[in-house]
Amino acid sequence: MKSSGLGDNLYIAGFDASGDIQQLGGIGGGPALLNFTGINKSAYERQGGLRSGQIEFTAFHNHVAVTGGTHEKLAALPRADVILTYCRGTALGDAAASLVGKQVNYDGSRADDGMLTFAVSGQSNGYGIEWGQQLTAGIRTDTAATNGTGIDTAASASFGGQAYLQAFSFVGTDVTVKIQDSADNVTFADVAGFSFTQITGGTPLAERIALGPTATLRRYLRAATVTTGGFTSLAFAVNVVKNETTVVF
């Protein structure tokens, strides 16, 4: 079903490409359905196979020669994995889909009126597509160590989780983005193993982290920034996937 994407965002490896995206195509994936129908069955019997996923979109040709824009980012056709994040709205707690994958194409198309656009497909590599919730309201900018606002995930769960960071710009000595949880949305504590790699420079960048399959995440979650040497500014976005059942990658 088609719907408007107005107000949505798309991030590519720490780069905000939202202003150059004409439309989103297929966003989806999941386990392949394997046919396990035995001869003693009267209907199909299926089990889940390999997880997969894709994010497909159409980008405007917006050439930024000096600083580099979306065209420069996509035209490079990197061979290494990239992290894509699609934000369905940009309010705290809104849905977001992320994947680690390959950019497999950059196919140009010129309309009769001269409009030049490019079709892009990102295909998952290793984890499949992961839907979660935004712990930042779109792009958040911290100028000092900050505790974000918590989101309500309805209940505690002990199936682990995954989180994605998109860091767009950084000025300062160091900063670490971490995820904290709480039972009452008042008293928060660090979630062991749910801190991204310390940032000391080198933005833009993106990262995926994951907990073990039996780790507990309490009902409320938030994104916090901490520093040891100080920083002036960090523009970033975080989304978290709280597993509702056992997940094997």
mmCIF file of C-alpha atoms in Angstrom:
data_model
loop_
_atom_site.group_PDB
_atom_site.id
_atom_site.type_symbol
_atom_site.label_atom_id
_atom_site.label_comp_id
_atom_site.label_asym_id
_atom_site.label_seq_id
_atom_site.Cartn_x
_atom_site.Cartn_y
_atom_site.Cartn_z
ATOM 1 C CA MET A 1 0.000 0.000 0.000
ATOM 2 C CA LYS A 2 1.332 3.426 -0.970
ATOM 3 C CA SER A 3 1.372 6.304 1.493
ATOM 4 C CA SER A 4 2.918 9.751 1.739
ATOM 5 C CA GLY A 5 6.488 9.958 2.938
ATOM 6 C CA LEU A 6 6.326 13.660 3.818
ATOM 7 C CA GLY A 7 8.158 14.304 7.072
ATOM 8 C CA ASP A 8 10.229 11.115 6.843
ATOM 9 C CA ASN A 9 14.037 10.936 6.868
ATOM 10 C CA LEU A 10 16.661 8.717 5.232
ATOM 11 C CA TYR A 11 20.216 8.427 6.520
ATOM 12 C CA ILE A 12 23.109 6.809 4.670
ATOM 13 C CA ALA A 13 26.200 5.989 6.750
ATOM 14 C CA GLY A 14 26.046 9.177 8.804
ATOM 15 C CA PHE A 15 24.809 11.357 5.948
ATOM 16 C CA ASP A 16 21.339 12.928 5.927
ATOM 17 C CA ALA A 17 20.036 12.355 2.404
ATOM 18 C CA SER A 18 16.411 13.220 3.235
ATOM 19 C CA GLY A 19 16.272 16.429 1.189
ATOM 20 C CA ASP A 20 17.352 14.647 -1.994
ATOM 21 C CA ILE A 21 14.980 11.673 -1.872
ATOM 22 C CA GLN A 22 12.053 11.800 -4.300
ATOM 23 C CA GLN A 23 10.331 8.657 -3.064
ATOM 24 C CA LEU A 24 10.809 5.425 -1.173
ATOM 25 C CA GLY A 25 10.192 2.139 -2.937
ATOM 26 C CA GLY A 26 10.336 -1.260 -1.284
ATOM 27 C CA ILE A 27 11.188 -1.372 2.414
ATOM 28 C CA GLY A 28 10.863 -4.856 3.756
ATOM 29 C CA GLY A 29 12.224 -8.334 4.202
ATOM 30 C CA GLY A 30 12.029 -11.180 6.642
ATOM 31 C CA PRO A 31 12.762 -14.885 6.726
ATOM 32 C CA ALA A 32 12.443 -16.821 3.494
ATOM 33 C CA LEU A 33 9.608 -19.348 3.569
ATOM 34 C CA LEU A 34 10.972 -22.867 3.211
ATOM 35 C CA ASN A 35 8.595 -25.597 2.078
ATOM 36 C CA PHE A 36 8.559 -28.403 4.663
ATOM 37 C CA THR A 37 5.378 -30.063 3.439
ATOM 38 C CA GLY A 38 5.541 -33.801 4.016
ATOM 39 C CA ILE A 39 3.603 -36.386 2.052
ATOM 40 C CA ASN A 40 1.377 -36.966 5.082
ATOM 41 C CA LYS A 41 0.103 -33.347 5.061
ATOM 42 C CA SER A 42 -2.987 -31.994 3.322
ATOM 43 C CA ALA A 43 -1.815 -28.357 3.338
ATOM 44 C CA TYR A 44 1.473 -26.482 3.032
ATOM 45 C CA GLU A 45 3.880 -26.606 5.983
ATOM 46 C CA ARG A 46 6.572 -23.926 6.083
ATOM 47 C CA GLN A 47 9.468 -22.857 8.275
ATOM 48 C CA GLY A 48 11.544 -19.697 8.270
ATOM 49 C CA GLY A 49 14.814 -19.663 6.364
ATOM 50 C CA LEU A 50 17.427 -16.958 5.876
ATOM 51 C CA ARG A 51 16.584 -13.401 6.924
ATOM 52 C CA SER A 52 16.853 -10.712 4.269
ATOM 53 C CA GLY A 53 15.818 -7.145 3.652
ATOM 54 C CA GLN A 54 16.038 -4.168 1.358
ATOM 55 C CA ILE A 55 15.542 -0.412 1.299
ATOM 56 C CA GLU A 56 14.889 0.994 -2.164
ATOM 57 C CA PHE A 57 14.500 4.642 -3.086
ATOM 58 C CA THR A 58 14.757 7.227 -5.850
ATOM 59 C CA ALA A 59 17.155 10.144 -5.406
ATOM 60 C CA PHE A 60 17.301 13.480 -7.194
ATOM 61 C CA HIS A 61 20.521 14.371 -8.990
ATOM 62 C CA ASN A 62 21.799 17.054 -6.624
ATOM 63 C CA HIS A 63 25.478 17.660 -7.318
ATOM 64 C CA VAL A 64 27.426 19.440 -4.557
ATOM 65 C CA ALA A 65 30.963 19.764 -5.852
ATOM 66 C CA VAL A 66 32.660 21.383 -2.856
ATOM 67 C CA THR A 67 31.260 19.663 0.230
ATOM 68 C CA GLY A 68 29.776 16.589 -1.437
ATOM 69 C CA GLY A 69 26.073 15.795 -1.517
ATOM 70 C CA THR A 70 23.799 12.822 -1.959
ATOM 71 C CA HIS A 71 24.953 12.330 -5.554
ATOM 72 C CA GLU A 72 28.601 12.104 -4.500
ATOM 73 C CA LYS A 73 27.717 9.708 -1.705
ATOM 74 C CA LEU A 74 25.738 7.325 -3.905
ATOM 75 C CA ALA A 75 27.757 7.623 -7.108
ATOM 76 C CA ALA A 76 30.790 6.202 -5.283
ATOM 77 C CA LEU A 77 29.029 2.796 -5.193
ATOM 78 C CA PRO A 78 31.024 1.593 -2.157
ATOM 79 C CA ARG A 79 31.919 -2.088 -2.071
ATOM 80 C CA ALA A 80 31.897 -2.205 1.725
ATOM 81 C CA ASP A 81 28.712 -2.490 3.776
ATOM 82 C CA VAL A 82 26.793 0.695 4.491
ATOM 83 C CA ILE A 83 24.178 1.312 7.182
ATOM 84 C CA LEU A 84 20.866 2.720 5.974
ATOM 85 C CA THR A 85 18.198 4.064 8.312
ATOM 86 C CA TYR A 86 14.684 5.060 7.246
ATOM 87 C CA CYS A 87 12.706 7.091 9.787
ATOM 88 C CA ARG A 88 8.930 6.938 9.480
ATOM 89 C CA GLY A 89 8.353 10.421 10.882
ATOM 90 C CA THR A 90 10.826 12.131 13.168
ATOM 91 C CA ALA A 91 9.116 12.158 16.565
ATOM 92 C CA LEU A 92 10.581 10.406 19.564
ATOM 93 C CA GLY A 93 9.429 6.790 19.505
ATOM 94 C CA ASP A 94 8.446 6.798 15.821
ATOM 95 C CA ALA A 95 9.213 3.704 13.774
ATOM 96 C CA ALA A 96 12.547 3.300 12.011
ATOM 97 C CA ALA A 97 14.007 0.607 9.774
ATOM 98 C CA SER A 98 17.730 -0.024 9.511
ATOM 99 C CA LEU A 99 19.907 -2.468 7.661
ATOM 100 C CA VAL A 100 23.543 -3.272 7.127
ATOM 101 C CA GLY A 101 23.955 -3.991 3.453
ATOM 102 C CA LYS A 102 25.333 -3.323 0.020
ATOM 103 C CA GLN A 103 24.353 -0.521 -2.328
ATOM 104 C CA VAL A 104 23.903 -2.569 -5.469
ATOM 105 C CA ASN A 105 23.066 0.064 -8.065
ATOM 106 C CA TYR A 106 22.799 3.719 -9.028
ATOM 107 C CA ASP A 107 20.633 3.683 -12.154
ATOM 108 C CA GLY A 108 20.003 7.039 -13.788
ATOM 109 C CA SER A 109 16.774 8.006 -15.540
ATOM 110 C CA ARG A 110 16.086 11.239 -17.456
ATOM 111 C CA ALA A 111 12.503 12.414 -17.923
ATOM 112 C CA ASP A 112 11.298 14.376 -20.962
ATOM 113 C CA ASP A 113 11.378 17.570 -18.926
ATOM 114 C CA GLY A 114 15.040 17.059 -18.097
ATOM 115 C CA MET A 115 14.567 15.773 -14.545
ATOM 116 C CA LEU A 116 17.419 13.406 -13.691
ATOM 117 C CA THR A 117 16.848 10.839 -10.941
ATOM 118 C CA PHE A 118 18.624 7.717 -9.770
ATOM 119 C CA ALA A 119 17.179 4.428 -8.498
ATOM 120 C CA VAL A 120 19.043 2.903 -5.560
ATOM 121 C CA SER A 121 18.669 -0.429 -3.807
ATOM 122 C CA GLY A 122 20.323 -1.384 -0.547
ATOM 123 C CA GLN A 123 20.336 -5.154 0.012
ATOM 124 C CA SER A 124 20.922 -6.589 3.494
ATOM 125 C CA ASN A 125 24.110 -8.450 4.299
ATOM 126 C CA GLY A 126 24.152 -10.545 7.454
ATOM 127 C CA TYR A 127 21.221 -9.366 9.569
ATOM 128 C CA GLY A 128 18.196 -8.617 7.426
ATOM 129 C CA ILE A 129 16.101 -5.496 7.890
ATOM 130 C CA GLU A 130 15.357 -4.475 11.481
ATOM 131 C CA TRP A 131 12.351 -2.359 12.502
ATOM 132 C CA GLY A 132 12.518 -0.506 15.787
ATOM 133 C CA GLN A 133 11.823 2.835 17.452
ATOM 134 C CA GLN A 134 13.645 6.138 17.378
ATOM 135 C CA LEU A 135 15.423 7.179 20.579
ATOM 136 C CA THR A 136 16.069 10.612 19.083
ATOM 137 C CA ALA A 137 13.489 12.846 17.424
ATOM 138 C CA GLY A 138 15.082 12.610 14.006
ATOM 139 C CA ILE A 139 18.513 14.218 14.257
ATOM 140 C CA ARG A 140 19.432 15.345 17.774
ATOM 141 C CA THR A 141 22.248 17.787 18.524
ATOM 142 C CA ASP A 142 23.916 17.637 21.949
ATOM 143 C CA THR A 143 26.332 20.338 23.070
ATOM 144 C CA ALA A 144 27.171 18.662 26.389
ATOM 145 C CA ALA A 145 26.626 15.311 28.076
ATOM 146 C CA THR A 146 22.861 14.795 27.906
ATOM 147 C CA ASN A 147 20.261 12.301 29.057
ATOM 148 C CA GLY A 148 17.572 11.964 26.412
ATOM 149 C CA THR A 149 13.874 11.492 27.024
ATOM 150 C CA GLY A 150 12.717 7.918 27.558
ATOM 151 C CA ILE A 151 10.287 6.059 25.319
ATOM 152 C CA ASP A 152 7.760 3.489 26.531
ATOM 153 C CA THR A 153 8.226 0.053 24.945
ATOM 154 C CA ALA A 154 5.221 -1.370 26.835
ATOM 155 C CA ALA A 155 6.989 -4.067 28.872
ATOM 156 C CA SER A 156 10.299 -5.550 29.914
ATOM 157 C CA ALA A 157 11.688 -8.322 27.713
ATOM 158 C CA SER A 158 14.632 -10.718 27.953
ATOM 159 C CA PHE A 159 15.389 -11.429 24.307
ATOM 160 C CA GLY A 160 18.158 -8.872 23.746
ATOM 161 C CA GLY A 161 18.107 -6.086 21.211
ATOM 162 C CA GLN A 162 20.003 -4.180 18.563
ATOM 163 C CA ALA A 163 20.677 -0.480 18.099
ATOM 164 C CA TYR A 164 21.851 1.777 15.288
ATOM 165 C CA LEU A 165 23.775 5.041 15.448
ATOM 166 C CA GLN A 166 24.049 7.582 12.668
ATOM 167 C CA ALA A 167 26.582 10.307 13.587
ATOM 168 C CA PHE A 168 26.488 13.254 11.188
ATOM 169 C CA SER A 169 28.974 15.744 12.657
ATOM 170 C CA PHE A 170 31.172 16.044 15.723
ATOM 171 C CA VAL A 171 33.294 18.788 17.251
ATOM 172 C CA GLY A 172 35.282 18.126 20.407
ATOM 173 C CA THR A 173 37.596 15.680 22.133
ATOM 174 C CA ASP A 174 35.359 12.657 22.644
ATOM 175 C CA VAL A 175 31.779 11.535 23.180
ATOM 176 C CA THR A 176 30.080 8.184 23.700
ATOM 177 C CA VAL A 177 26.444 7.462 22.876
ATOM 178 C CA LYS A 178 24.868 4.799 25.054
ATOM 179 C CA ILE A 179 21.441 3.348 25.747
ATOM 180 C CA GLN A 180 19.928 3.259 29.208
ATOM 181 C CA ASP A 181 16.805 1.526 30.511
ATOM 182 C CA SER A 182 14.368 2.013 33.374
ATOM 183 C CA ALA A 183 11.408 0.281 34.979
ATOM 184 C CA ASP A 184 9.615 3.531 35.887
ATOM 185 C CA ASN A 185 10.893 6.207 33.437
ATOM 186 C CA VAL A 186 12.552 7.959 36.376
ATOM 187 C CA THR A 187 15.585 5.966 37.469
ATOM 188 C CA PHE A 188 17.725 4.944 34.499
ATOM 189 C CA ALA A 189 20.831 2.767 34.331
ATOM 190 C CA ASP A 190 23.309 1.894 31.598
ATOM 191 C CA VAL A 191 22.524 -1.289 29.684
ATOM 192 C CA ALA A 192 25.675 -3.422 29.749
ATOM 193 C CA GLY A 193 27.030 -3.844 26.236
ATOM 194 C CA PHE A 194 24.729 -1.206 24.751
ATOM 195 C CA SER A 195 27.264 1.593 24.220
ATOM 196 C CA PHE A 196 28.496 2.616 20.796
ATOM 197 C CA THR A 197 32.182 3.053 20.035
ATOM 198 C CA GLN A 198 33.588 6.284 21.472
ATOM 199 C CA ILE A 199 33.667 9.069 18.879
ATOM 200 C CA THR A 200 36.844 11.139 18.718
ATOM 201 C CA GLY A 201 36.443 12.443 15.171
ATOM 202 C CA GLY A 202 35.997 11.038 11.725
ATOM 203 C CA THR A 203 32.304 11.787 11.184
ATOM 204 C CA PRO A 204 30.138 10.994 9.336
ATOM 205 C CA LEU A 205 29.911 7.442 10.618
ATOM 206 C CA ALA A 206 27.360 4.761 11.460
ATOM 207 C CA GLU A 207 27.385 1.692 13.692
ATOM 208 C CA ARG A 208 25.238 -1.281 14.684
ATOM 209 C CA ILE A 209 25.536 -2.895 18.124
ATOM 210 C CA ALA A 210 23.729 -5.922 19.548
ATOM 211 C CA LEU A 211 23.042 -7.521 22.910
ATOM 212 C CA GLY A 212 23.050 -11.231 23.619
ATOM 213 C CA PRO A 213 19.808 -13.136 22.907
ATOM 214 C CA THR A 214 18.867 -13.411 26.599
ATOM 215 C CA ALA A 215 19.750 -9.887 27.746
ATOM 216 C CA THR A 216 16.994 -7.976 29.534
ATOM 217 C CA LEU A 217 15.765 -4.570 28.395
ATOM 218 C CA ARG A 218 13.384 -2.888 30.801
ATOM 219 C CA ARG A 219 10.241 -1.030 29.768
ATOM 220 C CA TYR A 220 11.656 2.458 29.180
ATOM 221 C CA LEU A 221 14.669 3.233 26.977
ATOM 222 C CA ARG A 222 16.610 6.422 26.255
ATOM 223 C CA ALA A 223 19.773 7.573 24.470
ATOM 224 C CA ALA A 224 22.399 9.386 26.521
ATOM 225 C CA THR A 225 25.731 11.022 25.684
ATOM 226 C CA VAL A 226 28.755 11.026 27.987
ATOM 227 C CA THR A 227 32.265 12.441 27.619
ATOM 228 C CA THR A 228 35.613 12.318 29.375
ATOM 229 C CA GLY A 229 37.445 15.133 27.599
ATOM 230 C CA GLY A 230 34.525 17.309 26.541
ATOM 231 C CA PHE A 231 32.866 18.145 23.255
ATOM 232 C CA THR A 232 31.197 21.114 21.609
ATOM 233 C CA SER A 233 28.611 19.481 19.369
ATOM 234 C CA LEU A 234 27.366 16.094 18.208
ATOM 235 C CA ALA A 235 24.570 15.699 15.648
ATOM 236 C CA PHE A 236 23.292 12.132 15.683
ATOM 237 C CA ALA A 237 20.310 9.782 15.444
ATOM 238 C CA VAL A 238 19.680 6.517 17.289
ATOM 239 C CA ASN A 239 17.067 3.832 16.858
ATOM 240 C CA VAL A 240 16.663 0.672 18.897
ATOM 241 C CA VAL A 241 15.180 -2.760 18.170
ATOM 242 C CA LYS A 242 13.832 -4.529 21.249
ATOM 243 C CA ASN A 243 13.401 -8.200 20.419
ATOM 244 C CA GLU A 244 10.041 -9.711 21.383
ATOM 245 C CA THR A 245 11.190 -13.280 20.885
ATOM 246 C CA THR A 246 14.453 -15.181 20.514
ATOM 247 C CA VAL A 247 16.398 -13.993 17.462
ATOM 248 C CA VAL A 248 19.311 -15.864 15.885
ATOM 249 C CA PHE A 249 21.601 -14.121 13.394
#
